[in-house]
Amino acid sequence: MKLRNRFTLLALALGLFGVLGARSQIAPVSENWENHCAKCHGADGKGATKVGKKLKLKDYTDAAVQAAMTDEEILKVITEGIFEGEKEKMKAYKDELSEAEIKELVAYVRKFKP
Ligand code: HEC
């Protein structure tokens, strides 16, 4: 085998390794939404679930709702949760999800915008 071919093969192997390695650390964002958020906010982001209605969750497919929140606010809410005094309204996800996963969720919330 020529040296250049070997190098190409090595580069390919390393690339594949990188992709697979990243996969195992970060769950796909749709999976995270499904596992951690959909119970309340709904798979469709409308917050029309049983719990969501009770909590009076906002509809993320509503452009006005989207306009009323900044990316920084969304990031902070997912990271630190929402508390009303001692009462937890939404839990903090910083111990369960990585920073990268939380950032992807911010983008995911934005994608519900019509
Ligand atoms: C136990 C139900 C519950 C779960 C699970 C949940 N949330 Fe929430 N979420 C809430 C409540 C309650 C609020 C506050 C609503 C309010 O006060 O208007 C909220 C607020 C938010 C907000 C701030 C904007 C707003 O609607 O006020 C964002 C963004 C958000 N949630 C995203 C997420 C994401 C992303 C996940 C998953 C990682 C998640 N939530 C999981 C209940 C939940």
Coordinates of C-alpha atoms and ligand atoms in Angstrom, one line a residue:
M1 CA 0.0 0.0 0.0
K2 CA 1.3 3.5 -0.8
L3 CA 2.0 5.8 2.0
R4 CA -0.6 8.3 0.8
N5 CA -3.3 5.6 0.8
R6 CA -2.4 4.6 4.3
F7 CA -2.6 8.2 5.4
T8 CA -6.1 8.5 3.9
L9 CA -7.2 5.3 5.6
L10 CA -5.9 6.6 8.9
A11 CA -7.6 9.9 8.5
L12 CA -10.9 8.2 7.7
A13 CA -10.6 5.9 10.7
L14 CA -9.9 8.8 13.0
G15 CA -12.8 10.8 11.5
L16 CA -15.2 7.9 12.1
F17 CA -13.9 7.4 15.6
G18 CA -14.6 11.1 16.3
V19 CA -18.2 10.9 15.1
L20 CA -18.9 7.7 17.0
G21 CA -17.2 9.1 20.1
A22 CA -19.2 12.3 20.0
R23 CA -22.4 10.3 19.6
S24 CA -21.9 8.2 22.7
Q25 CA -21.5 11.3 24.9
I26 CA -24.3 13.5 23.6
A27 CA -27.8 12.1 23.1
P28 CA -29.6 13.4 20.1
V29 CA -31.5 16.6 20.9
S30 CA -34.9 15.1 19.9
E31 CA -34.3 12.2 22.3
N32 CA -33.5 14.6 25.1
W33 CA -36.6 16.6 24.4
E34 CA -38.7 13.4 24.4
N35 CA -37.1 12.1 27.6
H36 CA -36.9 15.2 29.6
C37 CA -39.2 17.9 28.3
A38 CA -42.2 16.4 26.3
K39 CA -44.0 15.2 29.4
C40 CA -44.8 18.8 30.3
H41 CA -44.2 20.8 27.1
G42 CA -45.5 18.2 24.7
A43 CA -43.7 16.5 21.8
D44 CA -45.0 19.4 19.6
G45 CA -43.9 22.1 22.1
K46 CA -47.4 23.4 22.6
G47 CA -47.6 22.5 26.3
A48 CA -51.0 20.9 25.7
T49 CA -50.2 17.8 27.7
K50 CA -52.2 17.0 30.9
V51 CA -49.4 18.3 33.1
G52 CA -48.8 21.2 30.7
K53 CA -52.3 22.4 30.9
K54 CA -52.3 22.2 34.7
L55 CA -49.1 24.2 34.8
K56 CA -50.4 26.6 32.1
L57 CA -47.4 26.2 29.9
K58 CA -46.8 28.4 27.0
D59 CA -47.2 27.4 23.4
Y60 CA -43.8 27.5 21.7
T61 CA -45.4 27.4 18.3
D62 CA -46.8 30.8 19.1
A63 CA -44.6 33.5 17.5
A64 CA -45.4 36.0 20.3
V65 CA -44.3 33.5 22.9
Q66 CA -41.1 33.0 21.0
A67 CA -40.5 36.7 20.7
A68 CA -41.0 37.2 24.5
M69 CA -38.0 35.1 25.4
T70 CA -34.3 35.4 24.6
D71 CA -31.9 32.5 24.0
E72 CA -30.1 33.5 27.2
E73 CA -33.3 33.1 29.2
I74 CA -34.1 29.8 27.6
L75 CA -30.5 28.6 28.4
K76 CA -30.8 29.8 32.0
V77 CA -34.2 28.1 32.6
I78 CA -33.0 24.7 31.3
T79 CA -29.7 25.0 33.2
E80 CA -31.0 26.3 36.5
G81 CA -34.7 25.5 36.5
I82 CA -37.6 27.7 37.7
F83 CA -38.4 28.2 41.3
E84 CA -41.2 30.1 42.9
G85 CA -39.8 30.7 46.4
E86 CA -39.0 27.2 47.6
K87 CA -41.3 25.6 45.2
E88 CA -39.8 24.0 42.1
K89 CA -41.8 24.7 39.0
M90 CA -39.3 23.2 36.6
K91 CA -36.2 21.4 37.6
A92 CA -32.6 22.3 36.8
Y93 CA -31.0 20.1 34.2
K94 CA -27.4 21.1 34.7
D95 CA -26.6 17.8 36.4
E96 CA -28.3 15.6 33.8
L97 CA -27.4 17.3 30.6
S98 CA -24.2 18.7 29.3
E99 CA -23.8 22.3 28.3
A100 CA -23.7 21.2 24.7
E101 CA -27.0 19.3 25.1
I102 CA -28.6 22.3 26.8
K103 CA -27.5 24.6 23.9
E104 CA -29.0 22.2 21.4
L105 CA -32.3 22.2 23.4
V106 CA -32.4 26.0 23.1
A107 CA -32.2 25.7 19.3
Y108 CA -34.8 22.9 19.5
V109 CA -37.2 25.1 21.4
R110 CA -36.7 27.8 18.7
K111 CA -37.5 25.3 16.0
F112 CA -41.1 25.1 17.2
K113 CA -41.6 28.7 16.0
P114 CA -43.9 28.7 12.9
Ligands
HEC1 C1 -42.5 19.1 35.3 C2 -42.8 19.8 34.0 C3 -41.7 20.4 33.2 C4 -40.7 19.7 32.5 C5 -40.4 18.2 32.6 C6 -40.0 20.7 31.8 N1 -40.5 21.9 32.0 FE1 -40.0 23.7 31.1 N2 -41.3 24.7 32.2 C7 -42.2 24.1 33.1 C8 -42.8 25.2 33.8 C9 -43.9 25.0 34.9 C10 -42.4 26.4 33.3 C11 -42.7 27.8 33.8 C12 -43.9 28.3 33.0 C13 -44.3 29.7 33.4 O1 -44.0 30.0 34.6 O2 -44.8 30.4 32.6 C14 -41.4 26.1 32.3 C15 -40.7 27.0 31.5 C16 -39.8 26.7 30.5 C17 -39.2 27.6 29.7 C18 -39.2 29.1 29.8 C19 -40.2 29.8 28.9 C20 -41.6 29.6 29.5 O3 -42.4 28.9 28.9 O4 -41.9 30.3 30.5 C21 -38.4 26.9 28.8 C22 -37.6 27.5 27.7 C23 -38.6 25.5 29.1 N3 -39.4 25.4 30.2 C24 -38.0 24.5 28.5 C25 -37.9 23.2 28.9 C26 -37.0 22.2 28.4 C27 -36.0 22.3 27.3 C28 -37.2 21.1 29.2 C29 -36.5 19.7 29.1 C30 -35.1 19.8 29.3 C31 -38.3 21.4 30.1 N4 -38.7 22.7 29.9 C32 -38.8 20.5 31.0 C33 -42.4 22.8 33.3 C34 -41.6 21.8 32.8

